[in-house]
XYZ file of C-alpha atoms in Angstrom:
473
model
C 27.702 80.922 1.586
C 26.153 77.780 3.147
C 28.803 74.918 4.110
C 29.038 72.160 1.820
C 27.762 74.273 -1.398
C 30.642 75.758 -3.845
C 29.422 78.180 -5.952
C 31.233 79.328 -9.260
C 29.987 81.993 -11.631
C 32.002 81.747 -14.750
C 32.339 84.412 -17.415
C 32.552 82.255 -20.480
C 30.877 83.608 -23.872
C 26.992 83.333 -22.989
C 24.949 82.433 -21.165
C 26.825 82.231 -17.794
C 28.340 78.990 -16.783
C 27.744 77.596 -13.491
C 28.966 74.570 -11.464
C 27.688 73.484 -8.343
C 30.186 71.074 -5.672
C 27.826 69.111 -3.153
C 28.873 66.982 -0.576
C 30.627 64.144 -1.597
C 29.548 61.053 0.816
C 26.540 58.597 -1.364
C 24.586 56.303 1.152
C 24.563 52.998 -0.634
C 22.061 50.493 0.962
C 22.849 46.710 0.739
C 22.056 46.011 -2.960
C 24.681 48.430 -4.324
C 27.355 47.243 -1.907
C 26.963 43.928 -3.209
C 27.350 45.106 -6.533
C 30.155 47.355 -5.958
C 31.749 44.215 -3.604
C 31.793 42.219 -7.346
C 34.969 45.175 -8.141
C 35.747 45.436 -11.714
C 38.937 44.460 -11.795
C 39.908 46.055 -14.860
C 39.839 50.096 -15.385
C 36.356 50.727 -15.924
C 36.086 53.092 -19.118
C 32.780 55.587 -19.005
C 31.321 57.382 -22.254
C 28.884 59.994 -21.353
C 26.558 61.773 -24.097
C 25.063 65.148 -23.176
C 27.698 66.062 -21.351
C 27.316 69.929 -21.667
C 23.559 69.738 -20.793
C 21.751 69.802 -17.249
C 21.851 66.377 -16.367
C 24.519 65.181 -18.180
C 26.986 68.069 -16.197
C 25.619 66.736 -13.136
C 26.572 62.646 -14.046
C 29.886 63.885 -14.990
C 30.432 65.419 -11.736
C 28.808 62.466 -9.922
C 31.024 60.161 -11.597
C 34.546 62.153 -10.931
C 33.724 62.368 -7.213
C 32.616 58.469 -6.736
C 35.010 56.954 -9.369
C 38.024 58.978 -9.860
C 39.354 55.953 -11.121
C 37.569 55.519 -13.877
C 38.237 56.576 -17.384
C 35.943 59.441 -18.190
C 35.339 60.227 -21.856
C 32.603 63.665 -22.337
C 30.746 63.864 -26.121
C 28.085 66.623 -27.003
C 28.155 68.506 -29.519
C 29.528 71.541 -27.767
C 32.098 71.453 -24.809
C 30.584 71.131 -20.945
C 31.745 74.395 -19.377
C 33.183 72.728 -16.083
C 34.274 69.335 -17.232
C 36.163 67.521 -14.444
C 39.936 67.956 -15.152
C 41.005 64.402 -15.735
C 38.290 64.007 -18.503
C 38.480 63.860 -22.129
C 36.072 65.320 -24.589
C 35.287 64.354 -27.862
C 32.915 66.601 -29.710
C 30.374 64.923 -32.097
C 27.056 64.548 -33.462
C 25.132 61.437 -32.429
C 22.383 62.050 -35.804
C 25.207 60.932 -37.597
C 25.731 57.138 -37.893
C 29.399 57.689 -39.088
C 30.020 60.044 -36.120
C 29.013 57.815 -33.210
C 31.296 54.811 -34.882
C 34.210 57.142 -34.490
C 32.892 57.921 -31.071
C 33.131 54.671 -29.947
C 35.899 53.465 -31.642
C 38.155 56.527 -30.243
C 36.441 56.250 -26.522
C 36.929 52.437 -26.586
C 33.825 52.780 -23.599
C 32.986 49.631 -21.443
C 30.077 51.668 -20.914
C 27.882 54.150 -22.371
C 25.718 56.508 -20.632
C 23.311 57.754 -23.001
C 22.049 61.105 -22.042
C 22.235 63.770 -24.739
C 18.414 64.520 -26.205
C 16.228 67.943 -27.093
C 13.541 69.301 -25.021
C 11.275 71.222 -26.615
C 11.511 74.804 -25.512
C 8.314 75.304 -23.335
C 6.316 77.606 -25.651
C 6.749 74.603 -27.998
C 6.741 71.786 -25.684
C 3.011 71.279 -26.434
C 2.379 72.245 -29.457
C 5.335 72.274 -31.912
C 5.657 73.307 -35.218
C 6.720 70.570 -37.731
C 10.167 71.319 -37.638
C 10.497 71.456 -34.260
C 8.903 67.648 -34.378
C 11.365 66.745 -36.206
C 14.700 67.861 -34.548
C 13.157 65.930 -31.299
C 12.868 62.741 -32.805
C 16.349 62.941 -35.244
C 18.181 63.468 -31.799
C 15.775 61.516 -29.615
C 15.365 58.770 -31.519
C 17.405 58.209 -34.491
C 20.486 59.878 -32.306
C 19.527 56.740 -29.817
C 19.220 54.099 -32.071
C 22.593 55.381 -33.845
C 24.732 55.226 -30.576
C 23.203 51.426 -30.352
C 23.827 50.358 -33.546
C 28.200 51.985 -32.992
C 28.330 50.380 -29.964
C 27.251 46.775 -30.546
C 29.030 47.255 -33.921
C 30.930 43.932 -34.520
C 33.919 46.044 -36.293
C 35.091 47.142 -32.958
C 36.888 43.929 -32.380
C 39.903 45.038 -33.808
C 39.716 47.948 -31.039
C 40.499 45.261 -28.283
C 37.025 46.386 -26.633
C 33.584 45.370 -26.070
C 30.403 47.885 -24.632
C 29.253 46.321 -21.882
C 26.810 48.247 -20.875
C 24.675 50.867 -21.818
C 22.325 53.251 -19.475
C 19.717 55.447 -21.351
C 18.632 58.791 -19.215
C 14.569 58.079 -20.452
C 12.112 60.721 -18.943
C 8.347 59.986 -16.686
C 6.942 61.389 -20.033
C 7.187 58.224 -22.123
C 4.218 58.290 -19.359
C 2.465 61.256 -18.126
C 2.808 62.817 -21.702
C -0.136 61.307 -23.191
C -2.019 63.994 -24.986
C -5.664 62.454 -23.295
C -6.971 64.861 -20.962
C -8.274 64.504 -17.575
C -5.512 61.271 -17.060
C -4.008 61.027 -13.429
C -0.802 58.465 -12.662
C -1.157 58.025 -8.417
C 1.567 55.664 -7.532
C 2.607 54.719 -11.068
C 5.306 51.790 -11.880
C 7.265 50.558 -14.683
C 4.973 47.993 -15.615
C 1.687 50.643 -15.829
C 1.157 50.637 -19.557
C 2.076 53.258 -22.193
C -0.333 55.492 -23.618
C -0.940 55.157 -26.752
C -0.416 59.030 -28.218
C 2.307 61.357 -26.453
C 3.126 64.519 -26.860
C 5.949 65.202 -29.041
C 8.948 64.956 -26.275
C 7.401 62.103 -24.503
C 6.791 59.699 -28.052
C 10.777 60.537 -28.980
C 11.291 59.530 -25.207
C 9.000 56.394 -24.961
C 10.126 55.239 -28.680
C 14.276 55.768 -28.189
C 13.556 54.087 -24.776
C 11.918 50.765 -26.349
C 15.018 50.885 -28.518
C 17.284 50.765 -25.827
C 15.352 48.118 -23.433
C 15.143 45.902 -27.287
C 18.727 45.862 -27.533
C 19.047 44.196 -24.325
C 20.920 40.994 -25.075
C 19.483 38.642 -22.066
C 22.314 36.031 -22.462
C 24.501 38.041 -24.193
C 27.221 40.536 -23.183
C 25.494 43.499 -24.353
C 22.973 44.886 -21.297
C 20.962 48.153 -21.130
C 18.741 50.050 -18.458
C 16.223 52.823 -18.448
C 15.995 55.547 -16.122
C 12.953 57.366 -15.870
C 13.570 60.740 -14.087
C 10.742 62.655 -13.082
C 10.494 66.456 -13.461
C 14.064 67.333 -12.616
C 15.179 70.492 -10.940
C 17.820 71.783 -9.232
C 21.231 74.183 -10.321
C 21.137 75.191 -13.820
C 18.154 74.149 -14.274
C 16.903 76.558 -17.659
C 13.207 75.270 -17.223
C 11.364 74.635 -14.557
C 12.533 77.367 -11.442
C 13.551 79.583 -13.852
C 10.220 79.755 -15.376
C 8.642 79.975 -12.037
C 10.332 82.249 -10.594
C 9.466 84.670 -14.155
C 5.465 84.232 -12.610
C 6.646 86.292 -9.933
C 6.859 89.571 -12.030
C 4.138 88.970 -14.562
C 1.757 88.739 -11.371
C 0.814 84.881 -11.896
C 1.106 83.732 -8.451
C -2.370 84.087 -7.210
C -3.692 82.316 -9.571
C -4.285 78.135 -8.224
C -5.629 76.114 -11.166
C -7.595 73.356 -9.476
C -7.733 72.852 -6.170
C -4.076 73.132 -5.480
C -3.763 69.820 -4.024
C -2.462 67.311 -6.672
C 0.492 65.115 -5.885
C 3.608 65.765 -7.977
C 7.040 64.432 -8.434
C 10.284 65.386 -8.758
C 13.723 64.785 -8.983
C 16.619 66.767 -7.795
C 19.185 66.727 -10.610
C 22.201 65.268 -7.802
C 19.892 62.096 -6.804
C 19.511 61.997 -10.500
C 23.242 61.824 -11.541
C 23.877 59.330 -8.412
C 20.963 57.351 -9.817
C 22.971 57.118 -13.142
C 26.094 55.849 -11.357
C 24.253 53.148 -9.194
C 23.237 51.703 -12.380
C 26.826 51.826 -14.368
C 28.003 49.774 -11.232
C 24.742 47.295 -11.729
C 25.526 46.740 -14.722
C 29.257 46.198 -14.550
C 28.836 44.411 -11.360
C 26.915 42.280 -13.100
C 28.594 41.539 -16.231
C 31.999 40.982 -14.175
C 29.393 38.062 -11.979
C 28.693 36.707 -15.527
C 32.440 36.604 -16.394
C 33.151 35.527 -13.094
C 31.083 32.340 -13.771
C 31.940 31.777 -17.260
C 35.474 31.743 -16.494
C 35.011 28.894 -13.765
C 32.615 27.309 -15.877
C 35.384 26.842 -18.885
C 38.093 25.694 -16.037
C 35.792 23.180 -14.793
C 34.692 22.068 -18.159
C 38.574 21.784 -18.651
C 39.717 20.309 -15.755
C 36.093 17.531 -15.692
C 37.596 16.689 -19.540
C 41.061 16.213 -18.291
C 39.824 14.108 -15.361
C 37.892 12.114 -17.580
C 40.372 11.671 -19.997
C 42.250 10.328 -17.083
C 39.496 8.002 -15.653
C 39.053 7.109 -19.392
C 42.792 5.847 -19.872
C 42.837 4.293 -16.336
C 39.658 2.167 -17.036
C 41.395 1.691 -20.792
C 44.480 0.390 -18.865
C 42.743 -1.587 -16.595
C 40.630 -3.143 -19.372
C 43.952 -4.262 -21.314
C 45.316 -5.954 -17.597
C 42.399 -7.853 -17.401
C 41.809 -8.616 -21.155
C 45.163 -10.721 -20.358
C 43.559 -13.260 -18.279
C 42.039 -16.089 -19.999
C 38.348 -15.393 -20.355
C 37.817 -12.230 -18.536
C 37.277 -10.346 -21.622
C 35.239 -12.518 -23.188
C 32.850 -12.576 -20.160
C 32.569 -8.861 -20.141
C 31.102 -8.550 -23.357
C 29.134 -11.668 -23.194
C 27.544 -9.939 -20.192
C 26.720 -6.098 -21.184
C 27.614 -6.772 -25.054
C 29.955 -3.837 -24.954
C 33.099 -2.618 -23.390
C 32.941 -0.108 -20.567
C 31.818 3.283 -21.476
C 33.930 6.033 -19.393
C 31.742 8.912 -17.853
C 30.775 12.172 -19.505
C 32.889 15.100 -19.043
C 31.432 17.353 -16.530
C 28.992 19.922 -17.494
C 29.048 23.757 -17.406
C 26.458 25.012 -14.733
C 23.646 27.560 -16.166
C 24.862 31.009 -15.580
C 22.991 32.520 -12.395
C 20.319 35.075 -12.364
C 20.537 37.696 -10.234
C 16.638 39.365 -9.198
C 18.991 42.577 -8.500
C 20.189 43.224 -12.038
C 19.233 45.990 -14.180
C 18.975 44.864 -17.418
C 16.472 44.981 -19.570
C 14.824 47.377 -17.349
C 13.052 50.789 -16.792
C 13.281 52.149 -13.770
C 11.642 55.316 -11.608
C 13.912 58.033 -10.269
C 12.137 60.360 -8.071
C 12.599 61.901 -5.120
C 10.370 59.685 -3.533
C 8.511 62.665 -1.539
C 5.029 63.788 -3.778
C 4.040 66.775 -2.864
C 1.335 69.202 -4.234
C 2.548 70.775 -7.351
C 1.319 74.236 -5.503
C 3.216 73.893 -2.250
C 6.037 73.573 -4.900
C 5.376 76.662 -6.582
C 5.092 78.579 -3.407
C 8.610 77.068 -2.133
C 10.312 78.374 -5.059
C 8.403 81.919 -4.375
C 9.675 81.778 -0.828
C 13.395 81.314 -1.703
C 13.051 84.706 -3.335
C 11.164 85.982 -0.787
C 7.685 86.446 -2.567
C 4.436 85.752 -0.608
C 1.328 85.615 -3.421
C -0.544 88.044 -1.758
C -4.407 86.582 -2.278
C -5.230 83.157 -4.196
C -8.026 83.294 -6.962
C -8.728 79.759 -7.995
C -9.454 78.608 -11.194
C -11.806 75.500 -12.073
C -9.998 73.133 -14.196
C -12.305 73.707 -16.650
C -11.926 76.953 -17.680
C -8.280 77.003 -17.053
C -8.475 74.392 -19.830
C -10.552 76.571 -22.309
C -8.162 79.697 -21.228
C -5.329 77.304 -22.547
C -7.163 76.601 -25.724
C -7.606 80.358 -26.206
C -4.360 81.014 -25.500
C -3.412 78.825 -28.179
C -5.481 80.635 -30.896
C -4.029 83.886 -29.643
C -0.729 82.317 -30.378
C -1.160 80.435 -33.548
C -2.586 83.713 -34.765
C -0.230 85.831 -33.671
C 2.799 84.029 -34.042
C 3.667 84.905 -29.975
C 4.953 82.195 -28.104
C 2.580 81.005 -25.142
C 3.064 79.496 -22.123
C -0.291 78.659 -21.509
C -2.106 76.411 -23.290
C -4.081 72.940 -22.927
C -1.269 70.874 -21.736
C 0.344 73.144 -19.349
C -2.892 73.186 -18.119
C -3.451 69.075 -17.809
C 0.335 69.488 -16.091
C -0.258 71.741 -13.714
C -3.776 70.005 -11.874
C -2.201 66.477 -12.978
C -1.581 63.648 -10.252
C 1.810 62.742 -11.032
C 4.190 60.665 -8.800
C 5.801 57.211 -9.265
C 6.830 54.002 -7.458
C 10.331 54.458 -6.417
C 10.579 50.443 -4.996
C 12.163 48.937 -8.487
C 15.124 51.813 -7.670
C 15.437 51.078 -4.292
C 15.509 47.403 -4.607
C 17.628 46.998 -7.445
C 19.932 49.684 -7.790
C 20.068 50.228 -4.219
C 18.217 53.988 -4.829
C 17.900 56.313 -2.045
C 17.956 60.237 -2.634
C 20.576 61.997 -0.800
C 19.542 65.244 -1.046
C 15.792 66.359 0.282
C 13.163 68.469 -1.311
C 13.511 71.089 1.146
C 17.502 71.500 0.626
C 17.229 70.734 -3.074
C 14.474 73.876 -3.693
C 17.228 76.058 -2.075
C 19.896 75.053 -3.602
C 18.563 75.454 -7.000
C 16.948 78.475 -6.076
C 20.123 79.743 -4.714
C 21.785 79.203 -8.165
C 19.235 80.851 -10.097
C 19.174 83.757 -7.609
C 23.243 84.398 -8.414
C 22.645 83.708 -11.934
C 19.802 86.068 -12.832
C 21.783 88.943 -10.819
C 25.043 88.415 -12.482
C 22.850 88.522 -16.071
C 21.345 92.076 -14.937
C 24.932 93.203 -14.299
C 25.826 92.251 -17.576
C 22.666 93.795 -19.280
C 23.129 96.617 -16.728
């Protein structure tokens, strides 16, 4: 077993449960030290949604190793498998309004990281059946806009707490799902604009994110951020190696749709989670800066009254001493018409604006290394030691017609396909982002490569698929 990588293999109902320890040192570049440098000085109290899926198991771990200190409180609506030890769960379901104000009134968070959601399985992912449409958006969206409604809830006053904060895990696909053909996103940034039509998982994405980034109270003491993560891989990832690695025995590898050279990006799932944490400590960086300046801005408003109460009653006394000599009064208000007027009590300065805060907006999380969605592929294949053994390419074109077939075949006979139009657009797409909002504001940089991230995962899925053939065995 490699240094540095814990693997456990846990026998707990099914499917297998898995948890994977990295390494525990974060680089932090200058932005988050100055963030973490404005310390909370208060226990910082963390709710995390999604806390039994991929990426939520992975921002639960990230946030036990870099903030043991902080109160962690776990929801989903089944319990993680490997929670960290010193967190709490609390199971519920965030489609249900009542649910989520129990949630927050029992977690009392300063901060919510929003992460729970539905994927569409990938048979469905691109064309889903009506019901399937409508789980995605009831979790998606009206899940989202329910866990924003409990936690700026004005009824939690009597709770002696206030959310802060509130980080939404978003997806590239409120993006690079459009359901246009033929559409490529080189170099793409927050600001590039949204399509118009998405595919089912990227609408529920792109419309739970706008609710989110609209809640945003920009003087207020309510903020919220947007991560977009890009195609996200690494262990337990049920998806994307997985479904790779499955090519291997149907005898799919030699088959290159396009021309095998289209930039892609991705995201290991630990840069991911780190990501997450870099922007709970924006945020509450931030929001202590705010309180920070408040606080000094009431004391000076209090202490310019209280000197100009002073000045005031000096001047007042003055006035009466000289009002007691013959004719000195009488000159001063037959020369400005009015007695003395004491100064105005000082005024509170305008709260600062910091060009390195987070809220209000949605931000790229990639590796930042595109590389061509084939040399991808044929990393995984390596890890398990397959070599395609000849390439036959395939225009885009008719890959895209063998897609639409495949479609027919499926609709017809009720199969579930993995092929079809938009797996097609996906796999000869140019997808990769602008990483440079991430690095300058949250203080971004991946910690873990492309190179060690493919073998790590791999490595997972490896020990995972032969402990479920000893099982079925």
């Amino acid at each position: 077993m490699p240094a540095g990588l814990d693997i456990m293999l846990v026998h707990q109902d099914s499917p297998l449960h898995y948890r994977v320890l990295c390494d525990l040192t974060v680089t932090r570049t200058v932005p988050a030290c100055l963030a973490l440098a404005s310390a909370m000085t208060s226990p910082v109290r963390v709710l995390l949604t999604g806390a039994a899926g991929f990426v939520g198991t992975a921002i639960a771990q990230a946030l036990h190793e870099q903030h043991p200190e902080w109160t962690l409180i776990l929801t989903d609506i089944r319990h993680p498998s490997n929670p960290p030890i010193q967190a709490t769960f609390i199971p519920a379901d965030i489609t249900s309004l009542s649910a989520c104000n129990s949630l927050i009134r029992s977690a009392r968070p300063d901060i919510v990281i929003h992460t729970a959601g539905v994927v569409p399985p990938l048979a469905h992912r691109y064309c889903p059946g009506r019901e399937v449409s409508a789980q995605v958006f009831r979790v998606n969206v009206d899940g989202t806009r329910n866990l924003l409604a409990a936690a700026k809830a004005p009824s939690h006053a009597e709770i002696r707490t206030k959310v802060k904060g509130f980080v939404y895990t978003s997806s590239c696909t409120v993006l690079t799902d459009a359901t246009s053909p033929s559409i490529d996103y080189p170099n793409y940034s927050e600001s590039h604009p949204l399509p118009a039509r998405h595919h089912v998982y990227g609408a529920s994405k792109a419309k739970a994110e706008a609710l989110v980034l609209a809640a945003n109270e920009g003087d207020g003491e309510f903020k919220t951020t947007a991560l977009r993560p890009s195609v996200v891989f690494g262990p337990g990832d049920t998806a994307l190696v997985p479904t790779l690695h499955a090519c291997i025995a149907k005898g799919e590898t030699p088959f290159v749709i396009g021309d095998g050279c289209n930039l892609y990006d991705f995201a290991y799932v630990g840069n991911v989670a780190d990501a997450h944490v870099l922007a709970v400590e924006n945020l509450l960086a931030h929001a202590s800066a705010n309180a920070d300046v408040e606080a000094k801005a009431v004391a000076a408003a209090a202490d310019g009254g209280a000197s100009a109460a002073n000045k005031h009653a000096a001047v007042a006394n003055t006035e009466a001493r000289e009002t007691a000599r013959p004719g000195r009064a009488a000159a001063a208000v037959a020369e400005t018409g009015h007695a003395p007027i004491p100064p105005p009590p000082a005024v509170s300065p305008p709260k600062p604006r910091s060009a390195t805060s987070a809220a209000g907006l949605a931000i790229n999380i990639t590796n930042t290394t595109p590389i061509p969605f084939r040399a991808f592929q044929l990393a995984v294949w390596a890890e398990f030691g397959h070599v395609p053994p000849y390439n036959i390419t395939l225009p885009r074109s008719i890959a895209w017609l063998a897609g639409a077939a495949a479609e027919v075949v499926g609709w017809v006979s009720g199969a579930d396909t993995t092929l079809c139009r938009g797996s097609v657009e996906d796999a000869v797409g140019v997808r990769y982002a602008d990483c440079k909002r991430a690095r300058d504001v949250l203080g971004f940089v991946p910690r873990v490569g492309m190179e060690e991230g493919v073998r790590r995962a791999c490595l997972v899925c490896h020990c995972f698929l032969c402990e479920r053939r000893g099982l079925e065995g």
